[in-house]
Coordinates of C-alpha atoms and ligand atoms in Angstrom, one line a residue:
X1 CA 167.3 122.9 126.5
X2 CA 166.7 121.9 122.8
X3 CA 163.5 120.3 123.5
X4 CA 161.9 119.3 119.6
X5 CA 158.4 118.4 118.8
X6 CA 159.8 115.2 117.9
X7 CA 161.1 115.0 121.4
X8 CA 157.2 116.1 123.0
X9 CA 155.9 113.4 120.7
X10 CA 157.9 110.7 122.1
X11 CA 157.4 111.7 125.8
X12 CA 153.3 111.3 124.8
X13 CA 153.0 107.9 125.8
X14 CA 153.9 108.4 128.8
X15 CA 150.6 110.6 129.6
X16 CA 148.4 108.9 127.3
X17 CA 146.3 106.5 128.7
X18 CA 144.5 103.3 126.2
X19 CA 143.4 100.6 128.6
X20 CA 142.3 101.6 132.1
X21 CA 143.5 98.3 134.0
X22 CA 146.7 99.5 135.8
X23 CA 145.7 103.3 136.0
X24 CA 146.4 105.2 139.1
X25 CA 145.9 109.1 139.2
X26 CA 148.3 109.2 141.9
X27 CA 151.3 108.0 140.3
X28 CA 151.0 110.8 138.2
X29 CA 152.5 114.1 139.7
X30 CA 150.8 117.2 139.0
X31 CA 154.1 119.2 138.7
X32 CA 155.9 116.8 136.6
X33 CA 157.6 118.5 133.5
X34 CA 159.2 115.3 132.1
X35 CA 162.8 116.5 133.0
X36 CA 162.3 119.4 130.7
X37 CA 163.6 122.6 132.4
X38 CA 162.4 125.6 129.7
X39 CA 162.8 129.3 130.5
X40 CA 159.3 131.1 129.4
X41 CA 160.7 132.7 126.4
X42 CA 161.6 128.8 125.5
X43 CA 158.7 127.3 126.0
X44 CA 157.0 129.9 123.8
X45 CA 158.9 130.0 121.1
X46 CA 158.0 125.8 120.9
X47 CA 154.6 126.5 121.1
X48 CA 154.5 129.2 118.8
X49 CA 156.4 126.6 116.4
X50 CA 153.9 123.7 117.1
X51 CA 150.7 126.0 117.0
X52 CA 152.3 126.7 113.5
X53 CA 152.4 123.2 112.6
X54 CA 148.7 122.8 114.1
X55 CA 147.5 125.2 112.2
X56 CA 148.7 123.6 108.5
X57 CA 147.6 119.9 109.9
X58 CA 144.1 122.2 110.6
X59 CA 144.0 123.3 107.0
X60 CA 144.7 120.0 105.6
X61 CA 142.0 118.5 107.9
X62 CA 139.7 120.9 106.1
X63 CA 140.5 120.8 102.7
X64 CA 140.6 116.7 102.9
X65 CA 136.9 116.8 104.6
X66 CA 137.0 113.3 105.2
X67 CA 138.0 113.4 109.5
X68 CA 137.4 115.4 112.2
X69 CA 139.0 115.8 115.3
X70 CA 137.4 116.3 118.6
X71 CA 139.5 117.5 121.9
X72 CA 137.3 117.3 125.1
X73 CA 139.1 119.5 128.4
X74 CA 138.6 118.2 132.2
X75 CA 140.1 119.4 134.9
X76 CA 138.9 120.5 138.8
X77 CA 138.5 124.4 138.8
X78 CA 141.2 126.3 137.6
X79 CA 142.9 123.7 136.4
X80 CA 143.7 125.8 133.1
X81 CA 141.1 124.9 130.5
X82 CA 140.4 128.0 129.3
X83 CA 144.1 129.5 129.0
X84 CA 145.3 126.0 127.1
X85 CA 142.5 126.5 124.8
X86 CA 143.4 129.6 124.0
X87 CA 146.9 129.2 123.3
X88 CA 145.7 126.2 121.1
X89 CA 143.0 128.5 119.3
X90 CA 145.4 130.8 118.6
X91 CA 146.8 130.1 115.6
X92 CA 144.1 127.8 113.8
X93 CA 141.8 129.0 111.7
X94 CA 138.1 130.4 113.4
X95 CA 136.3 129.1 110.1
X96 CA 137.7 125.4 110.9
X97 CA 137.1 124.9 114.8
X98 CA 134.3 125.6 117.1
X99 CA 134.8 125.7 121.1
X100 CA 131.9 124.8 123.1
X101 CA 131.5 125.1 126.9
X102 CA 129.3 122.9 129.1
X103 CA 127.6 124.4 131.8
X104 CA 124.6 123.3 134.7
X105 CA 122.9 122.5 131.9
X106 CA 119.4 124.5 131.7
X107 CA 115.7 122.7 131.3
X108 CA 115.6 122.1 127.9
X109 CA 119.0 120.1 128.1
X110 CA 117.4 118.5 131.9
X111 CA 114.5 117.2 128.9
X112 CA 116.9 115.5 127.2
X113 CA 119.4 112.3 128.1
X114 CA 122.5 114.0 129.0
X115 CA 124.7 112.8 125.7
X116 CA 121.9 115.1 123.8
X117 CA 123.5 118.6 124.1
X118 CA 127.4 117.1 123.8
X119 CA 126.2 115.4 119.9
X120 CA 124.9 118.9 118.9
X121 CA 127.9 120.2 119.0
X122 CA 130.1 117.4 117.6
X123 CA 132.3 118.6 114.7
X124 CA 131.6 118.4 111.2
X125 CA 134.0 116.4 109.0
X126 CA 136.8 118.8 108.4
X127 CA 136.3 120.3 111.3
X128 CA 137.9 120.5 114.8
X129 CA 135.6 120.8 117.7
X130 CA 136.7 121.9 121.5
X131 CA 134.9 120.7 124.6
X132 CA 135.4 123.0 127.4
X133 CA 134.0 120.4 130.1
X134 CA 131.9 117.7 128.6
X135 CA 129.6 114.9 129.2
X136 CA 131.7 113.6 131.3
X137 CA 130.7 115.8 133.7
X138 CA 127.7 113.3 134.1
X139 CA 130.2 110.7 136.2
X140 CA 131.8 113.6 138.2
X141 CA 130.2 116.9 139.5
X142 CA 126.1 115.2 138.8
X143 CA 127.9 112.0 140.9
X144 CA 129.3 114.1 143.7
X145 CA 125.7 116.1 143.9
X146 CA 122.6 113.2 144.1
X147 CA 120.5 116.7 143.4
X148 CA 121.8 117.0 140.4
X149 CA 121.0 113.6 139.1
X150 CA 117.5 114.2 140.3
X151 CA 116.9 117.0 138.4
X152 CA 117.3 114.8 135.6
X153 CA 114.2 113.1 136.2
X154 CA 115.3 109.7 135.0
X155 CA 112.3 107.3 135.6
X156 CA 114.6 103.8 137.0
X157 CA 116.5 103.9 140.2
X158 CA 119.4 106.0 139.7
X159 CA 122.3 105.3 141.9
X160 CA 125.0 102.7 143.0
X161 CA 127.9 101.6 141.2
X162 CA 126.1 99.9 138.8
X163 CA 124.2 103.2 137.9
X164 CA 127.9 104.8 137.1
X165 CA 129.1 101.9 135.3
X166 CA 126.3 101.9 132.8
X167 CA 127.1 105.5 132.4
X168 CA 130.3 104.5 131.7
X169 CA 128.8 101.8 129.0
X170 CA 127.2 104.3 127.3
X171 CA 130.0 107.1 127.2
X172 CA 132.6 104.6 125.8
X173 CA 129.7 103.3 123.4
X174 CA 129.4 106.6 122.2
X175 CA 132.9 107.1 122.1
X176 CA 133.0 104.7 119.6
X177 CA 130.7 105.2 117.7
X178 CA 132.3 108.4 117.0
X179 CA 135.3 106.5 115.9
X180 CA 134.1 104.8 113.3
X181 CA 132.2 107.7 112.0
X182 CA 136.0 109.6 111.1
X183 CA 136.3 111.4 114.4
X184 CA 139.8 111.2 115.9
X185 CA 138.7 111.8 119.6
X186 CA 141.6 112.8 122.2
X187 CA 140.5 113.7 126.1
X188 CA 142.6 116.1 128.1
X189 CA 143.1 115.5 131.9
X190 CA 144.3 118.9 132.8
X191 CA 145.9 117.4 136.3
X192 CA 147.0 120.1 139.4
X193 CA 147.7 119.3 142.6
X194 CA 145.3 120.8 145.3
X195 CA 148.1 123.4 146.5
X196 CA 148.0 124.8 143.1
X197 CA 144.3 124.7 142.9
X198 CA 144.7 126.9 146.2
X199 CA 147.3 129.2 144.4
X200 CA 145.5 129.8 142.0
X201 CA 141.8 130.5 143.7
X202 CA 144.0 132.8 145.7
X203 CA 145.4 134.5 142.6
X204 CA 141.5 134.7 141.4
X205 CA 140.7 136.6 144.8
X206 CA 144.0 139.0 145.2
X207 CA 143.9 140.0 141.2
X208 CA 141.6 142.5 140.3
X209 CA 141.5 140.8 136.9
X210 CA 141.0 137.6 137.7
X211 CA 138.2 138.5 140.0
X212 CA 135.4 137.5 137.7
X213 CA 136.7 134.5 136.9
X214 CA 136.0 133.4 141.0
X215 CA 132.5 131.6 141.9
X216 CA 131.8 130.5 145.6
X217 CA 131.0 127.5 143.8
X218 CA 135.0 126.8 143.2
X219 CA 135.4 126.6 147.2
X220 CA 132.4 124.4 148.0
X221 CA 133.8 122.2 145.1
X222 CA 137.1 122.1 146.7
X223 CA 135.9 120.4 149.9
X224 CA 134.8 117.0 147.4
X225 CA 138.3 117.1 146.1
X226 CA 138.9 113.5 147.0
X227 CA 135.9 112.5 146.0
X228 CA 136.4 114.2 142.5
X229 CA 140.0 112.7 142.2
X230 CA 138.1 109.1 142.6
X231 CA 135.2 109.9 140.5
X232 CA 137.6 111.3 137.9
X233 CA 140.1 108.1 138.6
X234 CA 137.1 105.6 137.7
X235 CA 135.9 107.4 134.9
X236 CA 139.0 107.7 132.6
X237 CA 139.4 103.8 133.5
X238 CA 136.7 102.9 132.0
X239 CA 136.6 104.7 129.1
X240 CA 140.1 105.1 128.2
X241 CA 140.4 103.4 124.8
X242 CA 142.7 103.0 121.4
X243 CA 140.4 105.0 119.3
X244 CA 140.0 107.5 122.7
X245 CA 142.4 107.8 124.5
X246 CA 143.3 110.0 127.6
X247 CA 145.5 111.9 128.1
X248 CA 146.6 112.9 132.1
X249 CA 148.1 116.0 131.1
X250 CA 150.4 116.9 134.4
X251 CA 149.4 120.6 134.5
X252 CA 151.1 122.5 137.5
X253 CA 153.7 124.2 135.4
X254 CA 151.1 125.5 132.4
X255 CA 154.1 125.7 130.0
X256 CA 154.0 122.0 130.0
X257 CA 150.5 121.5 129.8
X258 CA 150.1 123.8 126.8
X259 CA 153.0 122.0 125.0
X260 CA 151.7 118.4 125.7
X261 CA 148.4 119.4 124.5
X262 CA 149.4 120.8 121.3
X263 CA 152.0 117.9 120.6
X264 CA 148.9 115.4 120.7
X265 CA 146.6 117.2 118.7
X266 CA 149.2 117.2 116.3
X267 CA 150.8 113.8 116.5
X268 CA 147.0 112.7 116.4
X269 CA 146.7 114.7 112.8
X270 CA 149.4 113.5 111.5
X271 CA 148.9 109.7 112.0
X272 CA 145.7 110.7 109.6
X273 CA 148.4 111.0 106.8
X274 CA 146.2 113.9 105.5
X275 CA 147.1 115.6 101.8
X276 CA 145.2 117.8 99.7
X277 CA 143.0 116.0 97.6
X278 CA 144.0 115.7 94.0
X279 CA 141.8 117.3 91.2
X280 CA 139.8 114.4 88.9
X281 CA 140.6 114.1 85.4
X282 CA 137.4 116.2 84.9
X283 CA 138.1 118.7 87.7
X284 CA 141.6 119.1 85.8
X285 CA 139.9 119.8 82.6
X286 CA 137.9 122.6 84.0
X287 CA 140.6 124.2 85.8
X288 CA 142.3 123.9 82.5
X289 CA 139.5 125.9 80.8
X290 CA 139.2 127.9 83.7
X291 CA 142.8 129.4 83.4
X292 CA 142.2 129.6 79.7
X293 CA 139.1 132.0 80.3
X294 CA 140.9 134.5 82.7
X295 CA 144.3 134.5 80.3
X296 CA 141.9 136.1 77.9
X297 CA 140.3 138.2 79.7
X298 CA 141.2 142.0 79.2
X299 CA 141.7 143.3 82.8
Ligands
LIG301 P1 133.2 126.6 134.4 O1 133.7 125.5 133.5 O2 134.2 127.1 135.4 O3 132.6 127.8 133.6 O4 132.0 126.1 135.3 C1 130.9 125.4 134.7 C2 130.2 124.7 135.8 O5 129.2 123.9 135.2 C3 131.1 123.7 136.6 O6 130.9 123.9 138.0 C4 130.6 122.4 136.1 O7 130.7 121.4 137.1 C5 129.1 122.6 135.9 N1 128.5 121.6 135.0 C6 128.9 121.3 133.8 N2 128.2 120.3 133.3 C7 127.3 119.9 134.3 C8 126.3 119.0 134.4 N3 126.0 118.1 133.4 N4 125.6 119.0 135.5 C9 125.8 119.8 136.5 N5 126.8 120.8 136.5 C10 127.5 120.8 135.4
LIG302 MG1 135.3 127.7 136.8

């Protein structure tokens, strides 16, 4: 199948997601591949092309130091965060992008309002950044566990739907913000079904080498799966938005996911219509004398 980046580009609009009215998690199926039918060996040689094309946007982004790009990754557990980051780190430069993981956040980050430990780690202009989870965990594990929003020690009455929609507020207030500040900001659904969730927690149990990656937490998480699928529903609603958009990235078949992923980073870099900067007149002039020096220089 002769599946183009082109061709992944023009399928993304079917997964990203700009006004929450009509949005349904359900009608979109985990194990959908957009009709696409690649062999492995396929599918990696288009991502190896794409991760390619990443990497010059990346440079670009860097020299032009005007944008920055932020990807943020959700998914329920093992829903493939950390293998779809690392198929997109792979071939960007370290010196341009900086992955950050969210946790249970520890006391100093319980001190602070939870947007606090997401803004240290914002990228610089130039820069990409990579949120492995997010603040968004706010609206989805802290609202299936009331103990975790009391260990935040917020001093008004913290619950109801009213609670979670000001949360919402101040996420997509944020979001903004960002925006307008040069960050292109583009959020990752990483979607599986709950028999692949099971597949792969099995796989995480039966694989010596994927034994570390296993927490008891993962099955106690399991049994709130509807609950997270709601919580997860509401909260892309409400904060899907032009200048952040989501993307439900259907993530069964991880060839697909990895390829959808990279196809939006770059379509999203390349709407920037990034170049190299030109040199001034005066810059010109001193490269001028610059490449005059070394001519004459003996060695
Ligand atoms: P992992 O991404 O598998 O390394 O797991 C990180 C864990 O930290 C997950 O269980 C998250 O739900 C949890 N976590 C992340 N952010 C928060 C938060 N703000 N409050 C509570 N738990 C969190
Ligand atoms: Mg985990």
């Amino acid at each position: 199948m002769g599946a183009s980046v082109a061709h992944l580009e023009k399928i993304l609009d079917r997964y990203r997601l700009t006004d929450g009215r009509k949005f349904h998690l359900a009608d979109i199926d985990p194990a959908d591949t957009a009709g696409l039918d690649l062999a492995k060996g396929e599918a990696e040689t288009i991502l190896a092309r794409d991760v390619k094309r990443l990497a010059e946007l990346q440079s670009l982004l860097y020299a032009q130091d005007r944008w920055s790009l932020l990807c943020i990754f959700q998914a329920m557990d093992a829903g493939g965060k950390d293998g779809t980051i690392k198929h997109v780190m792979s071939g960007v430069n370290p010196q341009g992008v900086q992955v950050s993981s969210f946790k249970e956040p520890g006391a100093e980050e319980l001190a602070h309002g939870f947007l606090w430990r997401v803004t240290r780690k914002l990228p610089a202009r130039g820069q990409i950044g990579i949120f492995n989870r997010s603040h968004y965990e706010d609206v989805l594990v802290v609202r299936m566990h009331p103990e975790l929003l009391a260990a935040q020690r917020l001093p008004h009455a913290a619950h109801g739907k009213e609670f979670w929609r000001h949360r919402f507020e101040d996420i997509a207030a944020f979001e903004t913000y960002l925006a307008r500040q040069g960050m292109v900001v583009l959020k990752f659904f990483l979607h599986i079904s709950r028999s692949e969730q099971k597949r792969r927690l099995l796989a995480r149990l039966d694989d010596p080498h994927k034994n570390w990656k296993y927490r008891p937490t993962d099955l106690a998480e399991r049994q709130y799966w509807d609950g997270y699928i709601a919580a997860y529903e509401e909260a892309i609603a409400a904060t899907a938005k032009p200048h952040a958009p989501w993307f439900i990235v259907p993530a069964d078949h991880k060839w697909f996911a990895h390829l959808l992923v990279v196809a939006a980073m770059i379509e999203a870099l390349e709407r920037l219509d990034l170049s190299y900067p030109a040199p001034t007149a005066a810059q010109r002039d001193l490269i001028a004398a610059a490449r005059a020096q070394l001519a004459t220089d003996p060695n």
